[in-house]
Short mmCIF file of C-alpha atoms and ligand atoms in Angstrom, two decimals:
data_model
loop_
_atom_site.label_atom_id
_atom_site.label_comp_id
_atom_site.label_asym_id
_atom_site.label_seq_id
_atom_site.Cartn_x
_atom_site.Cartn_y
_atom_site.Cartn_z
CA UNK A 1 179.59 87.33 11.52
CA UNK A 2 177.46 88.67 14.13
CA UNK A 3 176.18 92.40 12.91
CA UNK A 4 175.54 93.78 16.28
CA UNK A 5 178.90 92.90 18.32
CA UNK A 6 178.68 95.12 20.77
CA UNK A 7 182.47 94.64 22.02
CA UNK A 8 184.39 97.69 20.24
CA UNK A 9 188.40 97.02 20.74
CA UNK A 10 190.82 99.85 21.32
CA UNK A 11 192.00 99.49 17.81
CA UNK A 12 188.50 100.15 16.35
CA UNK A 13 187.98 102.88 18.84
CA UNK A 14 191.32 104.93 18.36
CA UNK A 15 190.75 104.58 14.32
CA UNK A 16 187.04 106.01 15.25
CA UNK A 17 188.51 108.94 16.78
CA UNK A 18 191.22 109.46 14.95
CA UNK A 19 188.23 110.17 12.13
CA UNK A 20 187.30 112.77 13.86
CA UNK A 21 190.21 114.88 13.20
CA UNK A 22 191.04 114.94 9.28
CA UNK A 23 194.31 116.41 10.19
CA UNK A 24 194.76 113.09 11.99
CA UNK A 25 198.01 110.75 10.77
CA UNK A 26 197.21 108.03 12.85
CA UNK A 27 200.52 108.09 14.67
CA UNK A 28 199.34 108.55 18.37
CA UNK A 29 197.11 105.25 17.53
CA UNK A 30 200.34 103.05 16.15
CA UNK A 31 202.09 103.95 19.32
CA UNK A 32 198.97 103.26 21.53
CA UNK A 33 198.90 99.82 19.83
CA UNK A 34 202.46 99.33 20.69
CA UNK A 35 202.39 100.39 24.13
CA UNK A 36 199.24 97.66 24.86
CA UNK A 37 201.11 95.08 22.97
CA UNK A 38 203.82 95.20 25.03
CA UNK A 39 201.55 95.42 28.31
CA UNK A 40 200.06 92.30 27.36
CA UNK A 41 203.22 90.31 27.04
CA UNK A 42 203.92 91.90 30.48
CA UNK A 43 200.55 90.86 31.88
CA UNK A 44 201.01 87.21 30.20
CA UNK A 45 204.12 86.90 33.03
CA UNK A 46 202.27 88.67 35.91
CA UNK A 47 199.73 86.35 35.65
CA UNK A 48 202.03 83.47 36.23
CA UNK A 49 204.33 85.98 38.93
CA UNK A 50 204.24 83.17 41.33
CA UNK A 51 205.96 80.08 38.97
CA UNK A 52 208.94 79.76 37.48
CA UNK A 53 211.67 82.34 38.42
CA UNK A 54 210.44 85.27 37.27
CA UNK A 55 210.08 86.25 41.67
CA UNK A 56 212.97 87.32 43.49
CA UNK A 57 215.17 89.94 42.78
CA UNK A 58 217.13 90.42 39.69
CA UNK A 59 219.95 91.15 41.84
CA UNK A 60 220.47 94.71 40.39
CA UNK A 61 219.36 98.12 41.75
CA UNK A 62 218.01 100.86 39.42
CA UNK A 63 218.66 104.62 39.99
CA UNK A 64 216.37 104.89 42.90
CA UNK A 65 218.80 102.55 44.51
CA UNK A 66 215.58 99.89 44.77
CA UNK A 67 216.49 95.85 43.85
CA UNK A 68 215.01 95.37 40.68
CA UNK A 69 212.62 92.21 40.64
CA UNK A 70 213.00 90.02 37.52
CA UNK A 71 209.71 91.64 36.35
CA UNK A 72 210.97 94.79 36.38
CA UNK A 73 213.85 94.46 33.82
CA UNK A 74 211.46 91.79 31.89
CA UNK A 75 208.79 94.61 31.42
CA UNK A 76 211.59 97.67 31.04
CA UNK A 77 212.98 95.39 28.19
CA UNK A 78 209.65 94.67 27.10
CA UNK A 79 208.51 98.12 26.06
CA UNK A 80 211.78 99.25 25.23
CA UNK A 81 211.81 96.67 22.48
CA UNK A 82 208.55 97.05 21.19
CA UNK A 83 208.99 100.93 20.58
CA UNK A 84 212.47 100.61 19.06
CA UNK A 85 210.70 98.47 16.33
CA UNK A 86 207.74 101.06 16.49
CA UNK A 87 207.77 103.85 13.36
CA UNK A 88 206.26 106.20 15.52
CA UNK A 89 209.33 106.32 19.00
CA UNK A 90 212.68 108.33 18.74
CA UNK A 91 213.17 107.10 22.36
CA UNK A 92 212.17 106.23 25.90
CA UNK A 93 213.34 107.52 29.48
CA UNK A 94 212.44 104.29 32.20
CA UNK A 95 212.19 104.23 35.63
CA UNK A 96 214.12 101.30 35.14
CA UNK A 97 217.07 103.11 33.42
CA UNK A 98 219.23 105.56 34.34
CA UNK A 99 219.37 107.65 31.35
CA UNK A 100 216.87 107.68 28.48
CA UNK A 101 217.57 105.66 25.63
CA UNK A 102 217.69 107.37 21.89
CA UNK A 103 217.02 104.86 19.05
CA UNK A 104 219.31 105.42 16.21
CA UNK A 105 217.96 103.62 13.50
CA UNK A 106 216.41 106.09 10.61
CA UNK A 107 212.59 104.92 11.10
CA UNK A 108 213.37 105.88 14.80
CA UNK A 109 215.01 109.14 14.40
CA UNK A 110 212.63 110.40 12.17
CA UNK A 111 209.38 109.74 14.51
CA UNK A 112 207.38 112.38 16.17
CA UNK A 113 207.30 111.15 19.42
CA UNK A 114 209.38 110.22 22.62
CA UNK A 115 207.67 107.74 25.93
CA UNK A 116 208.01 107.64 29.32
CA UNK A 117 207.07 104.74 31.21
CA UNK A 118 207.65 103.20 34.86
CA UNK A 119 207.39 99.50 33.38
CA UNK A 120 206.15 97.67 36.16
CA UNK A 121 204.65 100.09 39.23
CA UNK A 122 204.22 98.69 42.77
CA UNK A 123 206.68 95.98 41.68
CA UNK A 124 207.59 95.25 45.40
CA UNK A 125 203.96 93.98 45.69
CA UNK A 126 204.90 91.44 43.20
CA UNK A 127 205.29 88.18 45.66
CA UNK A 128 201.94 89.38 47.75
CA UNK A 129 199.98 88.93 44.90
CA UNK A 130 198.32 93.10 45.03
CA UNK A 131 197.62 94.95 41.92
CA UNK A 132 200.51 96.70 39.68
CA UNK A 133 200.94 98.55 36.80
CA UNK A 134 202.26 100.41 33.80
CA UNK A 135 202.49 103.73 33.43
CA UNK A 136 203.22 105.65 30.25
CA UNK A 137 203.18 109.09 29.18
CA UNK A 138 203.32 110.38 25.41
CA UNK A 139 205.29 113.93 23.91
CA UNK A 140 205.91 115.19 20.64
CA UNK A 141 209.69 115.34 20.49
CA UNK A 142 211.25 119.18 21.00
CA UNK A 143 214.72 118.10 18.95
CA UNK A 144 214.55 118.11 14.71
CA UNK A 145 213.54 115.09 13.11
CA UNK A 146 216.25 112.83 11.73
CA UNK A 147 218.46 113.19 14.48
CA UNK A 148 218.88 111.27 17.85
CA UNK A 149 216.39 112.35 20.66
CA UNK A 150 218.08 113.86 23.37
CA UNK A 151 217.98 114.81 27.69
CA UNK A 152 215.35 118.24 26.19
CA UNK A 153 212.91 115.70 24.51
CA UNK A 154 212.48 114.37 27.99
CA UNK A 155 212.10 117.32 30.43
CA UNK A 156 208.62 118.84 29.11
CA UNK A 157 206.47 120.45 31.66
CA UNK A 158 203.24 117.72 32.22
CA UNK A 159 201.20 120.32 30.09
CA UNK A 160 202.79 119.45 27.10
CA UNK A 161 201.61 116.14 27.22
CA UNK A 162 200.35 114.22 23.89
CA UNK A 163 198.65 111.20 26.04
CA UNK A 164 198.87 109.21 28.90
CA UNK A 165 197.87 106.01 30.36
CA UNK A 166 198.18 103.14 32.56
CA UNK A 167 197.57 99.68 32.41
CA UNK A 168 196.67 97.69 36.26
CA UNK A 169 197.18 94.50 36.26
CA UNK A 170 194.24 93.04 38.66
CA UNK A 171 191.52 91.19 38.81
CA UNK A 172 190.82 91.45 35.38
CA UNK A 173 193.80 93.63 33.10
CA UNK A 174 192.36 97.24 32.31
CA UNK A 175 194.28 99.67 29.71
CA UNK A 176 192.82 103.56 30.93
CA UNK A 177 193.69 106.21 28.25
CA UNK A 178 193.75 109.53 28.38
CA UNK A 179 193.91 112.38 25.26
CA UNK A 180 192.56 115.89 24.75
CA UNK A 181 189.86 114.07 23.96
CA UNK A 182 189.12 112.57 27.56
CA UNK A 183 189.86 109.27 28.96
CA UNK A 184 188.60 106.25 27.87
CA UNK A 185 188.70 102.24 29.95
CA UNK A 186 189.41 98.88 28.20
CA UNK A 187 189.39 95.65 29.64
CA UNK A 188 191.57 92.66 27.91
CA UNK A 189 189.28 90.19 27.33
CA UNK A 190 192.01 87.02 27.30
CA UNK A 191 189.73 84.96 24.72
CA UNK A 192 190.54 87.38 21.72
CA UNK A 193 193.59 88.64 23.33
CA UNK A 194 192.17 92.04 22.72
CA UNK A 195 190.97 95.56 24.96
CA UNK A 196 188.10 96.22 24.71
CA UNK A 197 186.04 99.40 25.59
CA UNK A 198 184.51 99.06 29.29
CA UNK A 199 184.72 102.35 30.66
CA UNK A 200 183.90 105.09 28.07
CA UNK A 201 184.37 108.76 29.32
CA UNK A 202 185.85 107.89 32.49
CA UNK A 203 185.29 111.14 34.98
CA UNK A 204 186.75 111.35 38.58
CA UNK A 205 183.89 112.67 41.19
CA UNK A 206 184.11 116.11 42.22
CA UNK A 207 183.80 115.04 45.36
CA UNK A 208 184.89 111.71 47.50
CA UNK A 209 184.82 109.95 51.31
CA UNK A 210 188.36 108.48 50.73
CA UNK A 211 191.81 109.41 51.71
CA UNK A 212 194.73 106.89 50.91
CA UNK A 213 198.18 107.91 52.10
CA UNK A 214 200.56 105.55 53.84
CA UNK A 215 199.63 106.48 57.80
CA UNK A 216 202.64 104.86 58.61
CA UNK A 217 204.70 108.30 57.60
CA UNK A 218 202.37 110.36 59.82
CA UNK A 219 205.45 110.99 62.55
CA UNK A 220 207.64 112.52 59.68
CA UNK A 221 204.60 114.75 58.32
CA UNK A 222 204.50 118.62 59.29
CA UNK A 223 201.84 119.75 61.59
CA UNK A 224 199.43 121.18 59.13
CA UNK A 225 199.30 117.84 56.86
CA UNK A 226 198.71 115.70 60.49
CA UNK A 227 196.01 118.03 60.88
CA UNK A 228 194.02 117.32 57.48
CA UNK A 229 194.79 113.47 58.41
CA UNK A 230 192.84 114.07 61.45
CA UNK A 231 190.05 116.24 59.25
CA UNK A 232 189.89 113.00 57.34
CA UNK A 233 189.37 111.23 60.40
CA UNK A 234 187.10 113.72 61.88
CA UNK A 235 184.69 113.40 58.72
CA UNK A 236 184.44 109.70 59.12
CA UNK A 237 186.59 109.06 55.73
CA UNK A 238 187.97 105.32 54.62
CA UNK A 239 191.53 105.08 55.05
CA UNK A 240 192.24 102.81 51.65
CA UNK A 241 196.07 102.66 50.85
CA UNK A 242 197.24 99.27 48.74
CA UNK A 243 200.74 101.24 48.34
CA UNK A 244 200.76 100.66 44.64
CA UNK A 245 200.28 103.61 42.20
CA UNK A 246 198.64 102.48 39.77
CA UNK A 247 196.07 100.78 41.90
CA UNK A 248 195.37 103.64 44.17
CA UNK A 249 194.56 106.04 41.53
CA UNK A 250 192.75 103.58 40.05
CA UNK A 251 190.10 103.13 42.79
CA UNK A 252 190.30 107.21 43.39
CA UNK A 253 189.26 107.49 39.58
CA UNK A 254 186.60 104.79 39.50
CA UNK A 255 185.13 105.55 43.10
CA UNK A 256 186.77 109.42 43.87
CA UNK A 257 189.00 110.38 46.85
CA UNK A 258 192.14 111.66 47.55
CA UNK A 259 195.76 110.54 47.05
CA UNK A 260 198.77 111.59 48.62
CA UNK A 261 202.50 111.35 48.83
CA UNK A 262 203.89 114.21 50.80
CA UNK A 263 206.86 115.56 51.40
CA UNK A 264 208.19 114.19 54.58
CA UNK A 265 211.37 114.16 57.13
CA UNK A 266 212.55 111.16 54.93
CA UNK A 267 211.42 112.28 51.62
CA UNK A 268 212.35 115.84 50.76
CA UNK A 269 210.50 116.00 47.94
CA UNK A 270 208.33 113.06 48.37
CA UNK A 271 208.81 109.55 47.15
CA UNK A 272 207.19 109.48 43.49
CA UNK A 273 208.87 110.22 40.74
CA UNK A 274 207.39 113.42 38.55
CA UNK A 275 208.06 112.29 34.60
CA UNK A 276 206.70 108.75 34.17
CA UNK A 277 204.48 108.79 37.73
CA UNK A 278 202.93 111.97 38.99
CA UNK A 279 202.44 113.65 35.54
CA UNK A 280 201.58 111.00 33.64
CA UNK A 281 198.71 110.59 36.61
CA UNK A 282 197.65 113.87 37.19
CA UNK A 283 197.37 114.08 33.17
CA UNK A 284 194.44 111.28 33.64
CA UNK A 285 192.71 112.21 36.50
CA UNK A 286 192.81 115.95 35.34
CA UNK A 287 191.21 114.92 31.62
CA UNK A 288 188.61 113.19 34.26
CA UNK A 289 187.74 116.53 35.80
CA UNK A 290 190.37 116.04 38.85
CA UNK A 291 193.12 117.56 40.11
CA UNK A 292 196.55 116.87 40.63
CA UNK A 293 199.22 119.12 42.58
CA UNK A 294 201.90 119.25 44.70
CA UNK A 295 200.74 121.16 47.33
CA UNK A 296 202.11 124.26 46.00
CA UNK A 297 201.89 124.26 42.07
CA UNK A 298 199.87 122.15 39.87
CA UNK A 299 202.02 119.10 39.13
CA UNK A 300 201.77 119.45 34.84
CA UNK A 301 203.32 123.06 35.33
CA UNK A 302 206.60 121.76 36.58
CA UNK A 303 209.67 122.40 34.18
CA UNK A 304 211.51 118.96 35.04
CA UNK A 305 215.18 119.42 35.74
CA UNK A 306 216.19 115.94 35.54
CA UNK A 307 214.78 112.27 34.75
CA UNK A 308 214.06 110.89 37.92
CA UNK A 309 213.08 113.90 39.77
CA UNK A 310 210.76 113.35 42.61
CA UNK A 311 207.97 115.81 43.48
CA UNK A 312 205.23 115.88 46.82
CA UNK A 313 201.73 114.83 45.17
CA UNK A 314 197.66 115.64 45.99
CA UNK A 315 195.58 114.20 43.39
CA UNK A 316 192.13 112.99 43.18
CA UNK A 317 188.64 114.77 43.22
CA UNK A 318 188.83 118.37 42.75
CA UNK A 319 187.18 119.36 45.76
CA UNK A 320 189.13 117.22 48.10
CA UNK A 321 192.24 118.61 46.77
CA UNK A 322 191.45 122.04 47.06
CA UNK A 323 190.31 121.49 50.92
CA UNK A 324 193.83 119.64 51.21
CA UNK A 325 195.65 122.57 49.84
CA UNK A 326 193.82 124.97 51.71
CA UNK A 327 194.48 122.84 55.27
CA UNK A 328 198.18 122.41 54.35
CA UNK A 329 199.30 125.86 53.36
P1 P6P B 1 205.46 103.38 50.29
C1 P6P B 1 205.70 101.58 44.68
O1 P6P B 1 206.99 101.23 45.13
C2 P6P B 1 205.61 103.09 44.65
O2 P6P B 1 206.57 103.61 43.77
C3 P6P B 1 204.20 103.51 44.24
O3 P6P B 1 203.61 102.63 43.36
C4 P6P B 1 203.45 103.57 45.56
O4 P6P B 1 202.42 104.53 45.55
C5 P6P B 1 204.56 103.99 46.55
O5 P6P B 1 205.81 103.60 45.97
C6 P6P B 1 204.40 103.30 47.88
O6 P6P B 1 205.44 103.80 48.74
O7 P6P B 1 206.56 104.23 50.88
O8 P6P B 1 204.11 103.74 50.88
O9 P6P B 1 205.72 101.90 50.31
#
């Protein structure tokens, strides 16, 4: 056995900070271990997105009224099975479902804690081969023990957030994790079939030279946000916009910048969805020292009023967002 392996796997590292707190059950770790076993299953199909017939669409639409791609309900099913067996889930709400799901068995009903995930982000850039992603979000459930979870469990304000995460399915497969504690990168090294800790105390620049919003909505933007595009512009900024989530925020954490989805003419309220995208997200990047808001109020102060709620976002390097929100309002 080799004494000084330096790889440390995200097993090892959330039992060595869950020794930091002696209070500490354990529980956030199990369901951490869940959550990346099911992202791995989903990677192992990614991977191989372009044989078989796991392209084209499923042939349903989900809530948002968008065709589901095979991959979609194979990842939604994914995680939802792999938390019903979990001892630490009451339930799940899915951007791939239209209401959350409670799971009824006893184990189930008597665990702390309820997920939110959008199983398979950027799924429309499936069949071009760009990075997607998972996204989950973590609460301690509101509703007693030993019942079913219910609709309340669900619509916590961002700030009452357990953990968070995402996993992007790129050139290599990361895992990025955020608690109280900060957020922490692991890459899946496909040997051992493991994460493993690449990016320890992950922190979002204060400041950044890149703006990513899709340009193509500029006509249907108000006249203050066209006229922080053109600051952008002005200030000789890269324009970087892959039109997946996960993989824009990605980049913005790793190399700083700015992310946007405004309102528009189109979207009222913008096109992401606040419980398993934007707060999740701005959970992250905010634990990395950024900032995440809509514009008007800090996204993880917003009481949701229903599961799929969609909400304008900012969110990136601190400083960039607070010159955004200064231009726009
Ligand atoms: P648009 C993907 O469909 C998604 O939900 C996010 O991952 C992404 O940021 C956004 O929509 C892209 O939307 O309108 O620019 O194609």
């Amino acid at each position: 056995m080799n004494s000084n392996r330096k790889l440390m796997t995200l097993d090892e590292f959330t039992i060595h900070q869950t020794r930091q707190f002696s209070n500490a059950t354990g529980e956030l770790s199990t369901l951490l271990r869940d959550i990346s076993l099911a992202c791995k299953m989903i990677n192992k199909q990614v991977n191989k997105a372009g044989l078989g017939d796991v392209l084209g669409t499923h042939g349903a639409t989900n809530v948002q009224g968008e065709e589901q791609m095979k991959l979609d309900v194979y990842s939604d099913q994914m995680l939802i099975n792999v938390l019903r067996n979990s001892s630490e889930c009451a339930g799940i709400a899915s951007e791939e479902n239209d209401d959350f799901v409670a799971f009824e068995d006893e184990y189930s009903m008597n665990s702390k804690y309820v997920v939110m995930f959008d199983p398979l982000d950027g799924s429309s850039n499936i069949d071009v081969n760009a990075s997607i992603g998972t996204i989950f979000c973590i609460y301690k459930r509101v509703s007693p023990l030993g019942t079913p979870c219910v609709e309340a469990d669900f619509l916590q304000p961002g700030s009452a957030m357990k953990a968070a995460g995402y996993v992007i399915y790129g050139s290599s497969t990361m895992l990025v994790y955020a608690t109280k504690l900060g957020v922490n990168g692991f890459t899946l090294e496909p040997s051992i079939g493991e994460f493993c800790l690449s990016h320890p105390g992950m922190k979002v620049k204060e400041n950044g030279k890149i703006y990513s919003i899709n340009q193509g909505n500029t006509n249907k933007l108000n006249d203050k946000l066209k006229s922080y595009l053109n600051y952008c512009m002005d200030e000789e900024f890269s324009h970087r916009y892959i039109g997946s989530m996960v993989a824009d925020l990605h980049r913005t954490l790793i190399k700083g910048g700015i992310f946007m989805y405004p309102a528009d003419l189109k979207n009222k309220n913008g096109k992401l969805r606040l419980i398993y995208e934007c707060n999740p997200m701005t959970y992250i990047v905010e634990k990395a020292g950024g900032l995440g808001t809509t514009g008007n109020e800090n996204i993880l102060d917003i009481k949701p009023q229903e599961l799929h709620q969609r909400v304008p976002i900012f969110i990136g390097s601190k400083s960039m967002v607070e010159k955004a929100v200064e231009m726009i309002n």
